[in-house]
Coordinates of C-alpha atoms in Angstrom, one line a residue:
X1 CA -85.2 -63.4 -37.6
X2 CA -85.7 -66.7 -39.8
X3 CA -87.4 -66.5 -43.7
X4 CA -90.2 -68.7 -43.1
X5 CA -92.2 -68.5 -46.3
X6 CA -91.1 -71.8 -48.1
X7 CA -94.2 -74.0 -48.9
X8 CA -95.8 -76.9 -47.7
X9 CA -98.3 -78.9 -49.2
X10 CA -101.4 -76.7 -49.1
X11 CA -104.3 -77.1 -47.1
X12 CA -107.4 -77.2 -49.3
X13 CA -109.5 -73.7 -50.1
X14 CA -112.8 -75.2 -49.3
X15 CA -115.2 -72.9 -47.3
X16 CA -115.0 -69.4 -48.3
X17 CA -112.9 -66.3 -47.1
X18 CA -113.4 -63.1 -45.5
X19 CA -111.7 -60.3 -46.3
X20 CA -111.6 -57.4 -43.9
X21 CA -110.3 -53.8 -44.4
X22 CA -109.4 -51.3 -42.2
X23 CA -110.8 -48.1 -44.4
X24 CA -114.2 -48.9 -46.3
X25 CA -113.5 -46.2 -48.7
X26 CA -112.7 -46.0 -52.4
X27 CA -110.5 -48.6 -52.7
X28 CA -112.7 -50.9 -50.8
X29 CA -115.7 -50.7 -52.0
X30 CA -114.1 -50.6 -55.6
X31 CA -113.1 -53.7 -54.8
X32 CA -116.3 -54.8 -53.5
X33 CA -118.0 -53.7 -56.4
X34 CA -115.6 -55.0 -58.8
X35 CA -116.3 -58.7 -56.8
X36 CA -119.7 -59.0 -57.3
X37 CA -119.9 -57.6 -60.8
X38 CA -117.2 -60.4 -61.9
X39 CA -119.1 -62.9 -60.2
X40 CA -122.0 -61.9 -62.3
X41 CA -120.1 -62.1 -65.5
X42 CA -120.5 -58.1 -66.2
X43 CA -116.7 -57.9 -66.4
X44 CA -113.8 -59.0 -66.7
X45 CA -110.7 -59.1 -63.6
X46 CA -108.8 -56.8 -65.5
X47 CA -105.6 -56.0 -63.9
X48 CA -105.6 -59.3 -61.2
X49 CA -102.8 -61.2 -61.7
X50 CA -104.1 -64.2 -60.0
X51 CA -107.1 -64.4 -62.1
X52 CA -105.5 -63.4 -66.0
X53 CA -101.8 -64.1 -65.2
X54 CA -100.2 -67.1 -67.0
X55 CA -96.5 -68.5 -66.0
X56 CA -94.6 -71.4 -67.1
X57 CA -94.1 -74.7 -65.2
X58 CA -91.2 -75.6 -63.7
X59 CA -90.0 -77.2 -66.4
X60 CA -90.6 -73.9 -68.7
X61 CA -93.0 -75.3 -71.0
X62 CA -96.7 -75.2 -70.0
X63 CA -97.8 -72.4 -70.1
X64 CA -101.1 -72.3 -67.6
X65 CA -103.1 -69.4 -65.8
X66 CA -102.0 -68.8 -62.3
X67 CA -105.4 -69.5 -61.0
X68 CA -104.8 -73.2 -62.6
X69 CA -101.9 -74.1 -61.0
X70 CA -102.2 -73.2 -57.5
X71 CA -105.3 -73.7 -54.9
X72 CA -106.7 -69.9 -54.6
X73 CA -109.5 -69.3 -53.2
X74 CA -112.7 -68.7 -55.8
X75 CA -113.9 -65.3 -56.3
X76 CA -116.8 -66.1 -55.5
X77 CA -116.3 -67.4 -51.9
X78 CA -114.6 -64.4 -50.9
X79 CA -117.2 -61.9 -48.1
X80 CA -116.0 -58.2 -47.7
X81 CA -116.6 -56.7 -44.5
X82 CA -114.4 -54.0 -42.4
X83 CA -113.5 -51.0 -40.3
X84 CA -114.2 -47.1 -41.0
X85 CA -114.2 -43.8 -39.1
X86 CA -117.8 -42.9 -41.3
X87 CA -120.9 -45.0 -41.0
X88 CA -121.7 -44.8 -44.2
X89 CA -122.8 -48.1 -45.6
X90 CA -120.7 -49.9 -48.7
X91 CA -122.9 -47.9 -51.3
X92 CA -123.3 -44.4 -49.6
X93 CA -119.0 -44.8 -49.5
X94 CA -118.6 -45.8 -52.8
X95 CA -121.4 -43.0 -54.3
X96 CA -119.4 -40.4 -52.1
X97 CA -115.7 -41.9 -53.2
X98 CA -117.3 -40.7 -56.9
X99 CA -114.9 -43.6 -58.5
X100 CA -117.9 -46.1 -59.9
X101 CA -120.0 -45.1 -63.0
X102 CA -123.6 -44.8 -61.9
X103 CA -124.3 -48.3 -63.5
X104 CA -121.8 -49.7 -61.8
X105 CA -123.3 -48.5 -58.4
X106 CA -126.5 -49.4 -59.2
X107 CA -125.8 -52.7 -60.2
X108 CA -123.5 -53.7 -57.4
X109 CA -125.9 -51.6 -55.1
X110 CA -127.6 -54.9 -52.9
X111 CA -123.5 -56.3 -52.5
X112 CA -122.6 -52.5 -50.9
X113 CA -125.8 -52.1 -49.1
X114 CA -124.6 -55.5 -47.4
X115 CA -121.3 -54.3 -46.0
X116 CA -121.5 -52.0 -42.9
X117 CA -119.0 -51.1 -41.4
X118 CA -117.7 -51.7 -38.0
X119 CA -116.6 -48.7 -35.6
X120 CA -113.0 -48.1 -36.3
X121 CA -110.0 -47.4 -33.7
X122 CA -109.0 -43.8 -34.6
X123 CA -106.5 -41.3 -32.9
X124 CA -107.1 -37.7 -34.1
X125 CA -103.0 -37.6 -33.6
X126 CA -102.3 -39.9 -36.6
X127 CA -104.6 -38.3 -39.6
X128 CA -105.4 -34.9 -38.1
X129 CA -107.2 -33.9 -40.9
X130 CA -110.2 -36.8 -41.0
X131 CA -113.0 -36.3 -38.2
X132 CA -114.2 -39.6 -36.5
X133 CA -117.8 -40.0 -35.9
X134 CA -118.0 -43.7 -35.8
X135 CA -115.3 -44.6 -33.7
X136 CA -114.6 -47.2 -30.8
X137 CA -114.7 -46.6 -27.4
X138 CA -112.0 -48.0 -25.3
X139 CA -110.0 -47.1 -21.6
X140 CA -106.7 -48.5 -22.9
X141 CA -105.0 -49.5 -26.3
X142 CA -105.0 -52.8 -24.8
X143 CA -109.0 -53.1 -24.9
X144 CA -109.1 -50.9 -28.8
X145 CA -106.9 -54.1 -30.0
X146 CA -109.2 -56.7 -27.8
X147 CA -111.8 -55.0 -29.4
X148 CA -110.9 -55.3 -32.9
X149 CA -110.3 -59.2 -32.7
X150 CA -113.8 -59.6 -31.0
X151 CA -114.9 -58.2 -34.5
X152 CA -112.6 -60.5 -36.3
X153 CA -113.9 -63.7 -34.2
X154 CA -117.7 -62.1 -34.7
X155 CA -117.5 -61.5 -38.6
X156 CA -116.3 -64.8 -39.2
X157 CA -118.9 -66.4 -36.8
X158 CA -121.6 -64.4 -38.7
X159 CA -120.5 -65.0 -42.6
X160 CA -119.8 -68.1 -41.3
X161 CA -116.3 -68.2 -43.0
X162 CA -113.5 -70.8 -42.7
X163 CA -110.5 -68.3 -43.0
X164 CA -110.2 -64.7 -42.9
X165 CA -107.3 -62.4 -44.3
X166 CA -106.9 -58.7 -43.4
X167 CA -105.9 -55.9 -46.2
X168 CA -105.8 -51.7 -44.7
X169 CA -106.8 -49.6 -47.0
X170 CA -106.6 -46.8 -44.5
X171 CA -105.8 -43.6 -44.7
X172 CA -102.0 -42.4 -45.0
X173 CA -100.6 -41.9 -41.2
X174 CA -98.5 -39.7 -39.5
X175 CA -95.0 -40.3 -40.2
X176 CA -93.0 -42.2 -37.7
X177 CA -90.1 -44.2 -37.2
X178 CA -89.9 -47.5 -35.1
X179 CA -89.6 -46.7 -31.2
X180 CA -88.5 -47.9 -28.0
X181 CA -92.1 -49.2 -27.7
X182 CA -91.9 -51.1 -31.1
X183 CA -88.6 -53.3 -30.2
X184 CA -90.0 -56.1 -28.7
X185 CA -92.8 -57.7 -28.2
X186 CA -93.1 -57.6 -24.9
X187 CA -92.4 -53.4 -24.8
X188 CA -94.9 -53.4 -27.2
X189 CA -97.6 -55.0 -25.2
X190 CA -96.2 -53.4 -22.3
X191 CA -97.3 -50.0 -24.0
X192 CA -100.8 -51.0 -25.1
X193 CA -101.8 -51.3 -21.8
X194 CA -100.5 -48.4 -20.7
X195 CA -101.8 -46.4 -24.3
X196 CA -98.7 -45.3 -25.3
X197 CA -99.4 -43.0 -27.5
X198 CA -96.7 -44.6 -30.0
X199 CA -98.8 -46.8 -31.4
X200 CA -100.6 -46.2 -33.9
X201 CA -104.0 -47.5 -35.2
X202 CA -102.6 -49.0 -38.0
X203 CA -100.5 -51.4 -35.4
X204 CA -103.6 -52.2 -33.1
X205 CA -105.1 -53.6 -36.4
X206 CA -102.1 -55.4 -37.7
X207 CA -101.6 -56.4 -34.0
X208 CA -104.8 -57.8 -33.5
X209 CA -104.8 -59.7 -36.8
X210 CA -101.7 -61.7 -36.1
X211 CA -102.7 -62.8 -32.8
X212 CA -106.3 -64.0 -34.1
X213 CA -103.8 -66.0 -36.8
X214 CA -105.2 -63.6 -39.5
X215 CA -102.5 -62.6 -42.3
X216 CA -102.4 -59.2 -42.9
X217 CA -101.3 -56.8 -45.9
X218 CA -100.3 -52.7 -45.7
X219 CA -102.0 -51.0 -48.2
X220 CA -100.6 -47.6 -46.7
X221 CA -97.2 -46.6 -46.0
X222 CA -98.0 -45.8 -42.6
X223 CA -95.7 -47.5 -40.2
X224 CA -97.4 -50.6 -38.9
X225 CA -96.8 -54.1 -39.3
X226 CA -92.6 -54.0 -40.3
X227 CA -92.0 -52.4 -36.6
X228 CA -89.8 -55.6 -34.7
X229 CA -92.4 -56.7 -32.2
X230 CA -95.3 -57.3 -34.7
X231 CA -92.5 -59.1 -36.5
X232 CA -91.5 -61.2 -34.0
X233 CA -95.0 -62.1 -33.5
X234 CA -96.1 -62.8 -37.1
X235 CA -92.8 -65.1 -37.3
X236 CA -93.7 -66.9 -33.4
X237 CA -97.3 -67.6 -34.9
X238 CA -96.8 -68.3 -38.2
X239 CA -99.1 -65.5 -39.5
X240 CA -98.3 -63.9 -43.2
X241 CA -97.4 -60.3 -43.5
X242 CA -96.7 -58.2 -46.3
X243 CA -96.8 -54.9 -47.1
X244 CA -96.5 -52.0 -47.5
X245 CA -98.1 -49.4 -49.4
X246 CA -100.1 -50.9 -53.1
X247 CA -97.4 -49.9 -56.0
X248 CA -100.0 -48.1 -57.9
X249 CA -99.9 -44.7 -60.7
X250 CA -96.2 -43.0 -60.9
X251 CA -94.6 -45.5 -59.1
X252 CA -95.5 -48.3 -61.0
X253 CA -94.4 -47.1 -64.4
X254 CA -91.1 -45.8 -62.4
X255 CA -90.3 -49.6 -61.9
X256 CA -91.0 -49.9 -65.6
X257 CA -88.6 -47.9 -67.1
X258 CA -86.3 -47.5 -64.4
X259 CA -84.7 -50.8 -65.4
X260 CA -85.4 -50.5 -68.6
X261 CA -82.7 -46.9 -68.4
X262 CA -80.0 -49.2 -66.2
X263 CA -80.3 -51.8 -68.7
X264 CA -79.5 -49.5 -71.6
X265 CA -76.8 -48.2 -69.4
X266 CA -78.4 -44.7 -70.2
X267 CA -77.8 -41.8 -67.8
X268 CA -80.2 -40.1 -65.3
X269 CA -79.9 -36.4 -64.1
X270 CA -82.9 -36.2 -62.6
X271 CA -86.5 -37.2 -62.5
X272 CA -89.3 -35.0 -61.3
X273 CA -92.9 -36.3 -60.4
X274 CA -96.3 -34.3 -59.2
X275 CA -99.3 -35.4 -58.5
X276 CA -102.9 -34.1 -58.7
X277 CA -105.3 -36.3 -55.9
X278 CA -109.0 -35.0 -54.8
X279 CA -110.3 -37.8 -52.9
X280 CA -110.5 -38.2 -49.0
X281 CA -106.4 -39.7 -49.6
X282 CA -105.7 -36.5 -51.3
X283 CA -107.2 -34.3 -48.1
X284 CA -105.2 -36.4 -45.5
X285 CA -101.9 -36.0 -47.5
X286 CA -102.3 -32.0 -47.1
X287 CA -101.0 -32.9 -43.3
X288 CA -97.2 -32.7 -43.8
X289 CA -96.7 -35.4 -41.5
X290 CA -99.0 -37.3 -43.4
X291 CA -97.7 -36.4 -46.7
X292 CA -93.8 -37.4 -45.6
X293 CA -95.0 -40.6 -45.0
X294 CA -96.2 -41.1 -48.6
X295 CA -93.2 -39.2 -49.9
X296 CA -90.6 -41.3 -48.2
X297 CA -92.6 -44.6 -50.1
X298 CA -92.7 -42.8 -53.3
X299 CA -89.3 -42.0 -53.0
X300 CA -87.7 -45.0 -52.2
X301 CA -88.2 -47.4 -55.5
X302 CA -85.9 -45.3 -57.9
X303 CA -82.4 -45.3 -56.3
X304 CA -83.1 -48.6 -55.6
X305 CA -83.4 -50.0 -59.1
X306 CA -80.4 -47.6 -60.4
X307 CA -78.0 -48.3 -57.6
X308 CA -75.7 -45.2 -58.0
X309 CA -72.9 -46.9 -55.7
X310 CA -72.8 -49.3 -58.9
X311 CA -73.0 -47.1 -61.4
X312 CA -71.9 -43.9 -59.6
X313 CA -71.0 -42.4 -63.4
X314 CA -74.2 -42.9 -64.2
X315 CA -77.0 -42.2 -61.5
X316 CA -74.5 -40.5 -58.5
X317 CA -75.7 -36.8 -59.1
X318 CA -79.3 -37.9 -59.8
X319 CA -81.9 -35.7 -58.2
X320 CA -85.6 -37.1 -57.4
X321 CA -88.3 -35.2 -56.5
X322 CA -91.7 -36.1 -55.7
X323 CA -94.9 -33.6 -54.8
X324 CA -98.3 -34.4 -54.1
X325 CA -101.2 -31.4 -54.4
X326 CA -104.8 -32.1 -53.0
X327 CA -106.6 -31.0 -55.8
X328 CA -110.8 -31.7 -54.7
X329 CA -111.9 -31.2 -58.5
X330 CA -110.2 -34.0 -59.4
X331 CA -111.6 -36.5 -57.0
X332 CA -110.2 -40.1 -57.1
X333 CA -109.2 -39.6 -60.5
X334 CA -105.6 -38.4 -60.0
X335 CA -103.0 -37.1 -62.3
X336 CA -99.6 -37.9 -62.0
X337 CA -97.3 -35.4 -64.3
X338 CA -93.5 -37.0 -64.6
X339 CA -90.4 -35.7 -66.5
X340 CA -87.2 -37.8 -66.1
X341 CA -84.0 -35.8 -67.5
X342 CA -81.7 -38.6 -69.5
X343 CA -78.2 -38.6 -70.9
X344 CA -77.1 -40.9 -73.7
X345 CA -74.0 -41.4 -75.8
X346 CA -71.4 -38.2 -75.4
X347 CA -73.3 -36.5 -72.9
X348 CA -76.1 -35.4 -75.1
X349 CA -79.6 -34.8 -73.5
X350 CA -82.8 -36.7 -73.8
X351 CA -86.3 -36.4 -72.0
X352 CA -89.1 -38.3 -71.3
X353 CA -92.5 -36.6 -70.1
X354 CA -95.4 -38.9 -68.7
X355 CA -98.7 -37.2 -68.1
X356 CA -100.8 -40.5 -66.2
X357 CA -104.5 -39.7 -65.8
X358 CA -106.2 -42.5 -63.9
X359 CA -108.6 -43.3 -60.8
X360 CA -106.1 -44.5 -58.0
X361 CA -109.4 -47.0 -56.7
X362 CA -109.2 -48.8 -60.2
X363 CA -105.6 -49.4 -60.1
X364 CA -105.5 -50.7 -56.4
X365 CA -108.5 -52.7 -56.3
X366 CA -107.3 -55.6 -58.4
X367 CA -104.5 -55.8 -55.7
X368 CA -106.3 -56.4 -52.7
X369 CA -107.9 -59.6 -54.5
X370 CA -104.6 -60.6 -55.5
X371 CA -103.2 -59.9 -52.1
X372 CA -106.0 -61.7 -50.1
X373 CA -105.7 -64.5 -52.4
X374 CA -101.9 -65.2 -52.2
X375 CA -102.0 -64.3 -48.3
X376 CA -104.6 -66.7 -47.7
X377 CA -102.8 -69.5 -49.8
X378 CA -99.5 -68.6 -47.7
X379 CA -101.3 -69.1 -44.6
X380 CA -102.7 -72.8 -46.2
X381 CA -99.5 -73.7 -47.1
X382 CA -97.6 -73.1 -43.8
X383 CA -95.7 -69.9 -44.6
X384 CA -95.5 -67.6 -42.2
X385 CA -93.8 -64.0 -41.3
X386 CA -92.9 -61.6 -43.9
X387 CA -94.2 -62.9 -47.5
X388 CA -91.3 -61.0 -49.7
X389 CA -92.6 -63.1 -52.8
X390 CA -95.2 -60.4 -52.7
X391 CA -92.7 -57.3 -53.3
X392 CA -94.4 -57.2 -56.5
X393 CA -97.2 -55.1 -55.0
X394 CA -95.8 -52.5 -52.9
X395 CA -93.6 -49.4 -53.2
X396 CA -91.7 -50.3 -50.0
X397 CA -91.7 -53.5 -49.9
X398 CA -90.7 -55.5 -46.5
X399 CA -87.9 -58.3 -46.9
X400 CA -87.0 -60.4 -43.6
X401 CA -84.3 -59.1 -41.6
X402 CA -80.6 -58.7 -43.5
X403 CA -82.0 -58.4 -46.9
X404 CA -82.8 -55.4 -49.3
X405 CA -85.5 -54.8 -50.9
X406 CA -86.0 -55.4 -54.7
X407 CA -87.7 -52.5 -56.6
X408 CA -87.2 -53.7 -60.2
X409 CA -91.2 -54.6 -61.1
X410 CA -89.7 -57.6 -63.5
X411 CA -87.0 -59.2 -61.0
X412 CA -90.7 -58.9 -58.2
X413 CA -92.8 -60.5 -60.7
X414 CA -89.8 -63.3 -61.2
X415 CA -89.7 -63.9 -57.8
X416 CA -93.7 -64.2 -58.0
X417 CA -93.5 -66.5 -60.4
X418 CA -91.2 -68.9 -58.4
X419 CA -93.0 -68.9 -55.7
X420 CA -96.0 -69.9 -57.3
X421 CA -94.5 -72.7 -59.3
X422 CA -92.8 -74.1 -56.2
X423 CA -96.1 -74.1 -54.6
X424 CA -97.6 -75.7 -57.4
X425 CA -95.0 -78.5 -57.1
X426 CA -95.9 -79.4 -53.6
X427 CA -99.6 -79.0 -54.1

């Protein structure tokens, strides 16, 4: 399969964007929330790289904000709307996700109240341990994915928006591994109308989103739009995809200091990492098909970065362990508890111990807006199929076929940076 993400001249952002999510639940309406206060002025876009990042010119001398050098769309176009297995209305989610001080809520109340969500495509099979009581109806997987781009056609028509990009939030799937089903296009097809029951939810949405020309993000590591016929058909159409799985918590300081250890040429025995989670992510994750999904994303980023087959002396023997508890005091406010067992000059021992307390919602919020952003300015500027630029915020990041993955969070944010400055140049 060909790269095709190098830019054109991009089309103007005029009109304003929709942005839909699978999952209405504490990350989205965080997000939600988080819009509508910024557009008010009552904060800041802490953590949103497209709104407080600077970079360099191509030149490297200018220094300018990201947001001044490339055509994103403005905050304050952007209309949330989206899918969820509860009817609960943006507010009633985002009182129950427990992540939003009560001023917050309250302030951001009329934006919530407005998004209501759409019946969601759920199978019982994938995330056994969520009931669905506002659900679709459907025969065949065939109409579940006809149905979900008669919302995306309807929501736009509605909000009257110009473009419309699609970010899951969803709750962690079972895991899987790409299937006869999933080679081709044409098998895959083939086994939505006869509802095979290979496919998954999170593949009817991604599917559905690439045929109405919608680019679409995975927020989850659940297998869904990396399988070969959804990229065949982002690549055909010329639809962005990225994904998967927001780099957020333990991860993210991993691909801190992970190079920072290989640069220093500093040994690693071993690196252990738990986590405390008590919102409705937490509960899902207690299905051990569920939770190996997460746990082969969390794993992957370390050995990566190290490369033991370079420095077998160094990282060969290293052991990584990763555990997740649901924990229901805690709520969204998760606790991640890392040691990492180091060896310097002549053997001798070192440790590092990292105790991260923060709400997952707050730390993967500012990433949907940067990912809507960026995928809706790939779509404008003619780049379709998978969007690697955008490794920068996922754990497993997807690369087009016959390249690897880059972990290292600086070498992503390089590659970021490029991107954006060759769009700038053509813009």
């Amino acid at each position: 399969m060909q790269r095709t993400d190098h830019a054109e001249e991009p089309e103007r952002s005029s009109g304003r964007l929709g942005v839909l999510i699978p999952g209405l639940g504490s990350v989205a309406t965080t997000f939600a929330a988080g819009l509508d206060l910024i557009r008010r002025g009552e904060t800041d876009p802490v953590g949103s790289l497209t709104q407080l990042g600077v970079i360099r010119d191509a030149a490297g001398e200018k220094a300018r904000r990201i947001k001044d050098i490339v055509p994103l769309s403005s905050v304050g176009d952007i209309v949330v709307g989206g899918w969820d297995v509860v009817a609960d209305d943006g507010y009633e989610a985002a009182r129950a996700a427990g992540v939003l001080s009560e001023a917050h809520l309250e302030s951001a109340r009329e934006c919530l109240r407005a998004i209501e969500p759409m019946a969601a495509v759920f199978d019982p099979r994938y995330v056994s341990r969520l009931e669905g009581s506002h659900v679709k109806s459907y025969t065949s997987l065939r109409e579940a994915a006809e149905l979900v781009r008669e919302d995306i056609r309807e929501f736009k028509r509605v909000n009257g928006l110009d473009r419309v990009v699609m970010i899951s939030c969803a709750s962690t799937e079972a895991y899987a591994q790409p299937r006869k089903a999933h080679h081709g296009l044409e098998d895959f097809e083939r086994a939505l109308e006869e509802s095979d029951p290979a496919i998954s939810p999170a593949m009817i949405y991604a599917y559905a989103a690439i045929r109405e020309g919608v680019p679409y993000a995975n927020g989850a590591p659940s297998l869904a739009v990396e399988i070969p016929a959804l990229l065949q058909l982002a690549a055909e159409l010329g639809v962005p995809v990225a994904g998967k799985d927001f780099k957020t918590g333990q991860t993210l300081i991993k691909t801190i200091l992970a190079p920072g250890i290989r640069a220093r040429a500093l040994g690693l025995e071993g690196w252990f990492s738990t986590n405390l989670l008590g919102n409705r992510d937490g509960m899902v994750l207690e299905d051990p098909e569920s939770h190996k999904s997460k746990e082969v994303s969390k794993l992957s980023a370390l050995e990566s970065i190290l490369d033991p087959g370079l420095y077998p002396e160094l990282y060969e023997s290293m052991s990584h362990t990763v555990d997740i508890n649901y924990y229901p005091p805690r709520g969204d406010a998760k606790e991640g508890w890392d040691n990492a067992d180091l060896t310097g000059w002549l053997g001798y021992p070192m440790q590092i111990k990292i105790n991260l307390l923060a709400r997952d919602s707050i730390l993967a919020a500012p990433l949907v807006l940067d990912l809507a952003l960026l995928l809706d300015l790939a779509r404008r500027s003619g780049m379709g199929g998978v969007q690697d630029w955008l490794s920068f915020y996922f754990k497993s990041p997807m690369t087009p076929e016959g390249l690897h993955p880059e972990h290292d969070l600086f070498r992503q944010l390089h590659r970021l940076e490029q991107e954006l400055v060759a769009i700038s140049e053509v813009s």
